[in-house]
Amino acid sequence: MRVPLSWLREYVELPADVTGRSLGEQLVRAGLEVETVEESELTGPLVVGKVLTYENEPQKNGKTIRWCSLDIGKDEPQWVVCGAHNFEVGDLVVVVLPGAVLPGGFAISARKTYGHVSNGMICSSTELGLGDDGTDGIVVLEPGEGTPGDDAIKLLSLTDDVLDIAVTPDRGYCLSIRGVAREAATAYGLPLKDPAALTLTGSGDGGYPVRVDDATACTAFVTRTVTGIDAKALSPRWLQKRLLAAGMRPISIGVDVTNYVMLELGQPIHGYDKSRLSGDIVVRRATSGEKLVTLDDQTRELDAEDLLITDDSGPIGIAGVMGGASTEISGSTTDVVIEAAHFDPIVIARSSRRHKLSSEASRRFEREVDPQLPRYAAQRVADLLAELAGGTILADETVADTHPLPQPVVIRGDHPARVSGAPIAVDDAMEFLKAVGCKVEPAADDAVASPLAVGVKASSLDYESSNSCDVLTGSRLWAVTPPSWRPDLRDPNDFAEEVIRLFGFDNVPSVLPSAPGGQGLTVSQRRRRRVATALVGAGLTEVVSYPFTGDADFDAMGLPADDDRRATVKLANPISDEEPSMQTTLLSTLLRTAERNVGRGQTDLAVFQTSLVFKPKAETKAAPLLAVEARPSDSDVQSLYDALPDQPLHVGVVLTGALTPTGWWGKGRPAGWSDAVQIARLIASVVGVEPTVKNVELAPWHPGRCAEFSVDGKVVGHAGELHPKVCQAFGLPSRSSAVELDLDALIVAGPETVTAVPFSSYPVAKEDVALILAADVAAADVQAALTEGAGELLESIRLFDLYTGEQIGEGKKSLAFALRFRAADRTLKDTEVAEARQAAVQVAVERFGAVQRVG
Amino acid sequence: MSGPNTQYDPVEVTPLHAEALERTRDEALSAFTEAADLAALQAAKVTHLGEKSPIALANREIGALPPSARKEAGQRIGTARKAINDAFAERLVVLEAEHEERMLATERVDVTLPWHTPELGARHPLSLISEQVADVFTALGWDVAEGPEIEAEWLNFDALNFQPDHPARQMQDTFFVEPAGSGKVLRTHTSPVQARSMLTRKPPIYVICPGRVFRTDELDATHTPVFYQVEGLVVDEGITLAHLKGTLDHFVVSMFGEGLEARLRPNFFPFTEPSAEVDLKCFVCRGASVGNPDRPCRTCGSEGWIEWGGCGVVNPRVLRACGIDTDRYSGFAFGMGLERTLMFRNGVEDMRDMVEGDVRFSRQFGMEI
Ligand SMILES: [Zn+2]
């Protein structure tokens, strides 16, 4: 809502030194969101000039300029060049003189142009900061509006400040000058001259016939009729200027007046050309198949839920949203039927959304308009049409008003103090409520406090320590009736808020509450932090990526058509139609992040991300929209949770390029599959899990270089080198590698408590074992076999050599392990160690046909 | 050499002459002193202390002396030998020290050379600031609560007093999950975690919830469709707006420094009543830039205060929908954007830097913000 300060001053006698900025600060304190304050940058001299002569001078560039002499109240005429043609000799215009600065910081000086020295210029509406008046030329004043030499800044109030206020949904009344003026009056403690305080001249009946079929959606419908208007009359400059300053373009007197009254009072108005109406106006819901051409010349298919204004011809408007083209006021209109109605906010909001049509009217109705305004607003429009367009107001008036009157809410006098924790005296609180427009009376003896007054039975109340608010008077009940323009005031806390904001949020004390003892981070939260810290220690950098993905990513990853990672949760309104899915694998987006980094020259990359992935459930159920008047049952709450997809936390890693660069120490080393596997092992160890690892084939990994990690038989993720095609598809260096693990699953598998085991102080016995095996036997399995066979004397085992080559023949490999034996209670005898070693080898021999390698 | 010479019984043998012995000793001492390095010293040791050295020969001759002379000769030889041994040991220490010094000097390296093991990586600053916030509140005894990102519409909106057709619900620019009517959305704020906390916990509830949220904004320098919020919720007996202010003041000091405070400006949010915007006192100029054109402040735009987030007293309708006894309990909640916080706290100028995943952005932070 754009609010010119000069307009506001009409209803509140603000002190002369109040500026847009200082008023803005006050309104912010009162709870309005003042987004910007436009202060006029304009400085004079800017004067009224009378056109004495002009010459049309065609130019080479095809334009014709006018070389004009102007009377600006001095002895000598002022000579200027002007590009516009919408004026004649004798017209009064606005002339800016050298030395002035126009809005936008345009400094004016005498300058040579088109072969003349132009001493200033004649101004258009836009140049004066008044907005586009639609004339495509300069401003021509009305005869007698000023005399040559008059200060045009003063004459046209050009240095007005304009406040732009973002009106929150609870403050619909502030979508009007009247509403903002009320807040300004309260903020400065000044009386409000209410522009709606008009004398009603209507008779209350006999107006244009109206029938309201849906009285829940339309609770008031008022019409007045004005006849004999001059539709071609131009709106006066003051009205045009106000519309422009408020951000609306002047169109014609009929439209301008309805817009003006809407801005002034907040009541949307619709005007009909009476000659184009046929039969009764009926307010009803649409029937399917009905259509309407709206004022913006769009044909709208109507929905059965749309509330319509109709006549015998059919729909003539979508109530509260936009009127129809067939009955609109035109240049030939003489008789106008004025509609001022009250519609249900939800009905209007739905229609507005359904037709993607947000109008000035719908924005106001959605936030609810003062239901007592329609008669006054219709009166105001009629008065203005009579005054400005020569119309005659008929006394006949239609008033269909079923809107209920506001009901009182019963609150304790100390409720605002209890909500704020500030010692707000009851008397002060009730005065604040009156300032807001509420009617405040002591409640009847048998009155009961309204519900939802929080904490009335709470055991401690900080504010009571203050002397200024005693408990006895505080507990007394008050009946508070909100003013008609504040339908948002429903609950005790709504009234408390009004009191507290006028009391001043700044005056509320600051008290740190003491929580009962907490238990710190959860096990899961702690382990997640440690994983991240360990990865950073290992040289990886944490990055983020959006979770949005699509087929292009899955194709690039080489996922088969039936891969279950292609079954995704999809968005109805994604940012991009190419990426309608929520990621099921972190790599689909992390690889894109890697791609971006590589593309920017970071080719040696080691990045990680932790993020939720989204796994649709086998059976998709809708999450119910439950009632809110009480807590849903446990099973209802459970049905909400059950309807959601599984959303486990994953950790992803991508390694590209060199792990070790080439340097003075020698040749560098590329990051490879083993680094990826090792990082996965690192993550598992951080959370205290010893995973089982085996070779598997899975996209996007290299079929021979992918490790599957599992814990207790459950697969928790994969690591290894990426498939060459995947590297290519994501523009990554060849032999890039990646990890993806289900971090939640790993964390859950971690130990609850680690129990210490005493360790032996007896000497260690070391034995090496070298085995020749088939090449496809996994080292991990051999190690497991040796471990199993060695028995409990085995302290540790480590693979230290891998050999393939001629000495052992094709299809074979040799693995060498270092075994350490130790007993808890004695020094081991050589024979014991030899036996244990032999037992270890025996299992490997039996299980894999291993042959001991000698020498 | 074989056994003592029994045929022959001299009283005096040449090497045992006092003079000869002194000479032998002096020669040894000077040889040791003159030895320039450990090798020379070792050679001198063989000559003067070895098996064939004069002192060794002399020692061997003692047995040939008549018993009467043995004691005296033994003493003389012992004294001389000790002197020689001491001199050797002394010189050895000196030469070894010299040797070590020389060796260490030649082994000097340039310690400024780089090495090949990976350098420390980096956390993303959004993670770091989330953790910092969590730490501030766990220190107060609060729990860190979490929730899913695909959320039930009821928890994201209805439970929080966003009515189905209320403009406030439309203002949230929501991502909806297919199909229409699924009742699921990408959470538009961390507030559904509040609802979950109230549905599952019993008061007193003191929770802080950092998390990722979604709105259908296009990415530009100041907007992103995916961003991070942190939200706090308290539900307890006797909770007032004053407690909210106290908590925010503490939060401001913890994140931005001593002597700073929060300011509340009335506003509207469906889930709180009263509601307010939170401003924090500018931690750079501390208000000194206001009306002082000589000292403009970029951080607060010379306003003295920085817009930080929203807050309020939990709307009793929200408490009721989540099963909290409104007669007994009241609460407060607050929330702020973490990207915005990083922007003014750490001077991040472009939102896109925070969301694009360029490692250079994270790397400036390392492990600290
Ligand atoms: Zn500042």
Short mmCIF file of C-alpha atoms in Angstrom, two decimals, chain A residues 223-391:
data_model
loop_
_atom_site.label_atom_id
_atom_site.label_comp_id
_atom_site.label_asym_id
_atom_site.label_seq_id
_atom_site.Cartn_x
_atom_site.Cartn_y
_atom_site.Cartn_z
CA THR A 223 -26.10 -0.01 -4.42
CA ARG A 224 -26.54 3.67 -5.13
CA THR A 225 -27.36 5.20 -8.48
CA VAL A 226 -25.99 8.41 -9.91
CA THR A 227 -27.52 9.71 -13.11
CA GLY A 228 -26.46 12.20 -15.72
CA ILE A 229 -22.74 12.14 -15.24
CA ASP A 230 -20.35 13.53 -17.82
CA ALA A 231 -18.27 10.43 -18.39
CA LYS A 232 -15.87 12.38 -20.54
CA ALA A 233 -15.00 14.76 -17.73
CA LEU A 234 -11.39 14.46 -16.66
CA SER A 235 -10.60 13.72 -13.06
CA PRO A 236 -9.25 16.78 -11.33
CA ARG A 237 -5.52 17.02 -10.97
CA TRP A 238 -5.52 16.48 -7.19
CA LEU A 239 -7.37 13.19 -7.65
CA GLN A 240 -5.16 12.07 -10.53
CA LYS A 241 -2.10 12.98 -8.55
CA ARG A 242 -3.21 10.93 -5.57
CA LEU A 243 -4.01 7.92 -7.72
CA LEU A 244 -0.62 8.16 -9.38
CA ALA A 245 1.19 8.53 -6.07
CA ALA A 246 -0.67 5.48 -4.79
CA GLY A 247 0.43 3.56 -7.87
CA MET A 248 -2.76 3.57 -9.97
CA ARG A 249 -3.25 5.15 -13.40
CA PRO A 250 -6.07 7.60 -13.96
CA ILE A 251 -8.46 6.19 -16.60
CA SER A 252 -11.75 8.03 -16.62
CA ILE A 253 -13.72 9.96 -14.04
CA GLY A 254 -16.02 7.02 -13.32
CA VAL A 255 -13.23 4.51 -12.77
CA ASP A 256 -10.96 7.01 -11.04
CA VAL A 257 -13.55 7.85 -8.42
CA THR A 258 -14.20 4.20 -7.54
CA ASN A 259 -10.46 3.58 -7.26
CA TYR A 260 -10.01 6.71 -5.23
CA VAL A 261 -12.64 5.67 -2.70
CA MET A 262 -11.16 2.19 -2.49
CA LEU A 263 -7.76 3.68 -1.64
CA GLU A 264 -9.25 6.16 0.76
CA LEU A 265 -11.57 3.84 2.71
CA GLY A 266 -10.39 0.36 1.77
CA GLN A 267 -13.77 -0.67 0.37
CA PRO A 268 -13.56 -2.06 -3.18
CA ILE A 269 -16.26 -0.53 -5.35
CA HIS A 270 -17.65 -1.64 -8.65
CA GLY A 271 -19.46 0.71 -11.00
CA TYR A 272 -21.91 -0.50 -13.66
CA ASP A 273 -23.20 1.36 -16.67
CA LYS A 274 -26.87 1.27 -15.77
CA SER A 275 -27.95 1.24 -19.40
CA ARG A 276 -26.04 -1.99 -19.94
CA LEU A 277 -27.61 -3.86 -17.01
CA SER A 278 -30.63 -5.95 -17.77
CA GLY A 279 -32.92 -7.08 -15.00
CA ASP A 280 -32.16 -7.78 -11.35
CA ILE A 281 -28.67 -8.14 -10.06
CA VAL A 282 -28.37 -11.62 -8.56
CA VAL A 283 -25.47 -12.70 -6.37
CA ARG A 284 -25.05 -16.46 -6.71
CA ARG A 285 -22.57 -19.25 -7.25
CA ALA A 286 -21.65 -20.16 -10.80
CA THR A 287 -23.01 -23.19 -12.58
CA SER A 288 -20.57 -25.27 -14.52
CA GLY A 289 -19.97 -24.23 -18.09
CA GLU A 290 -20.65 -20.55 -17.45
CA LYS A 291 -18.16 -18.09 -18.91
CA LEU A 292 -17.34 -14.45 -18.38
CA VAL A 293 -15.21 -11.96 -20.28
CA THR A 294 -13.57 -9.92 -17.53
CA LEU A 295 -12.43 -6.30 -17.69
CA ASP A 296 -8.99 -7.43 -18.81
CA ASP A 297 -10.64 -8.98 -21.93
CA GLN A 298 -9.88 -12.51 -20.81
CA THR A 299 -12.54 -15.18 -21.18
CA ARG A 300 -12.85 -16.98 -17.87
CA GLU A 301 -14.30 -20.46 -17.48
CA LEU A 302 -16.22 -20.26 -14.24
CA ASP A 303 -16.12 -22.81 -11.47
CA ALA A 304 -19.14 -23.87 -9.43
CA GLU A 305 -17.44 -22.39 -6.36
CA ASP A 306 -17.04 -18.92 -7.92
CA LEU A 307 -19.35 -16.31 -6.47
CA LEU A 308 -20.86 -14.27 -9.28
CA ILE A 309 -22.65 -11.02 -9.84
CA THR A 310 -25.20 -11.72 -12.55
CA ASP A 311 -28.11 -10.07 -14.32
CA ASP A 312 -30.54 -11.37 -16.89
CA SER A 313 -27.72 -11.59 -19.42
CA GLY A 314 -25.74 -13.96 -17.21
CA PRO A 315 -22.55 -13.35 -15.25
CA ILE A 316 -21.43 -9.71 -15.15
CA GLY A 317 -18.61 -10.09 -12.65
CA ILE A 318 -16.66 -12.49 -10.42
CA ALA A 319 -17.62 -11.14 -7.02
CA GLY A 320 -14.82 -9.25 -5.33
CA VAL A 321 -12.28 -10.19 -7.96
CA MET A 322 -13.07 -8.52 -11.27
CA GLY A 323 -16.05 -7.15 -13.15
CA GLY A 324 -17.17 -8.15 -16.62
CA ALA A 325 -16.54 -6.24 -19.80
CA SER A 326 -20.18 -6.13 -20.89
CA THR A 327 -21.40 -3.76 -18.16
CA GLU A 328 -18.32 -1.65 -17.52
CA ILE A 329 -18.42 2.11 -17.44
CA SER A 330 -17.37 3.66 -20.72
CA GLY A 331 -16.98 7.13 -22.18
CA SER A 332 -20.66 7.18 -23.12
CA THR A 333 -21.98 6.17 -19.70
CA THR A 334 -24.40 8.63 -18.13
CA ASP A 335 -26.03 6.62 -15.35
CA VAL A 336 -23.92 4.60 -12.93
CA VAL A 337 -24.95 1.89 -10.48
CA ILE A 338 -22.44 1.78 -7.63
CA GLU A 339 -21.85 -1.55 -5.92
CA ALA A 340 -20.28 -1.69 -2.46
CA ALA A 341 -20.44 -5.18 -1.00
CA HIS A 342 -18.94 -7.44 1.61
CA PHE A 343 -17.74 -10.89 0.56
CA ASP A 344 -16.38 -13.82 2.47
CA PRO A 345 -12.57 -13.70 2.41
CA ILE A 346 -12.13 -17.40 1.69
CA VAL A 347 -14.55 -17.40 -1.23
CA ILE A 348 -12.72 -14.49 -2.79
CA ALA A 349 -9.28 -15.95 -2.08
CA ARG A 350 -10.22 -19.19 -3.80
CA SER A 351 -11.66 -17.49 -6.87
CA SER A 352 -8.67 -15.22 -7.11
CA ARG A 353 -6.31 -18.17 -6.98
CA ARG A 354 -8.40 -20.31 -9.29
CA HIS A 355 -8.33 -17.65 -12.00
CA LYS A 356 -4.79 -16.52 -11.18
CA LEU A 357 -6.29 -13.08 -10.90
CA SER A 358 -5.07 -10.92 -8.05
CA SER A 359 -6.80 -7.56 -8.24
CA GLU A 360 -6.83 -4.55 -5.94
CA ALA A 361 -10.30 -5.66 -4.92
CA SER A 362 -9.45 -9.30 -4.25
CA ARG A 363 -6.35 -8.37 -2.25
CA ARG A 364 -8.60 -6.37 0.07
CA PHE A 365 -11.48 -8.82 0.30
CA GLU A 366 -9.07 -11.69 1.04
CA ARG A 367 -7.85 -9.80 4.08
CA GLU A 368 -11.41 -8.90 5.01
CA VAL A 369 -12.86 -5.44 4.61
CA ASP A 370 -14.66 -3.46 7.33
CA PRO A 371 -18.20 -4.90 6.97
CA GLN A 372 -19.78 -1.65 8.06
CA LEU A 373 -18.26 0.33 5.22
CA PRO A 374 -20.42 -0.44 2.15
CA ARG A 375 -23.13 2.21 2.67
CA TYR A 376 -20.56 4.89 3.51
CA ALA A 377 -18.29 3.97 0.63
CA ALA A 378 -21.21 4.01 -1.83
CA GLN A 379 -22.20 7.41 -0.47
CA ARG A 380 -18.65 8.69 -0.91
CA VAL A 381 -18.53 7.54 -4.53
CA ALA A 382 -21.91 9.10 -5.23
CA ASP A 383 -20.86 12.37 -3.61
CA LEU A 384 -17.68 12.53 -5.69
CA LEU A 385 -19.46 11.69 -8.95
CA ALA A 386 -21.98 14.42 -8.23
CA GLU A 387 -19.28 16.90 -7.38
CA LEU A 388 -16.76 16.12 -10.10
CA ALA A 389 -18.82 14.72 -12.96
CA GLY A 390 -22.02 16.66 -12.58
CA GLY A 391 -24.16 13.66 -11.64
#
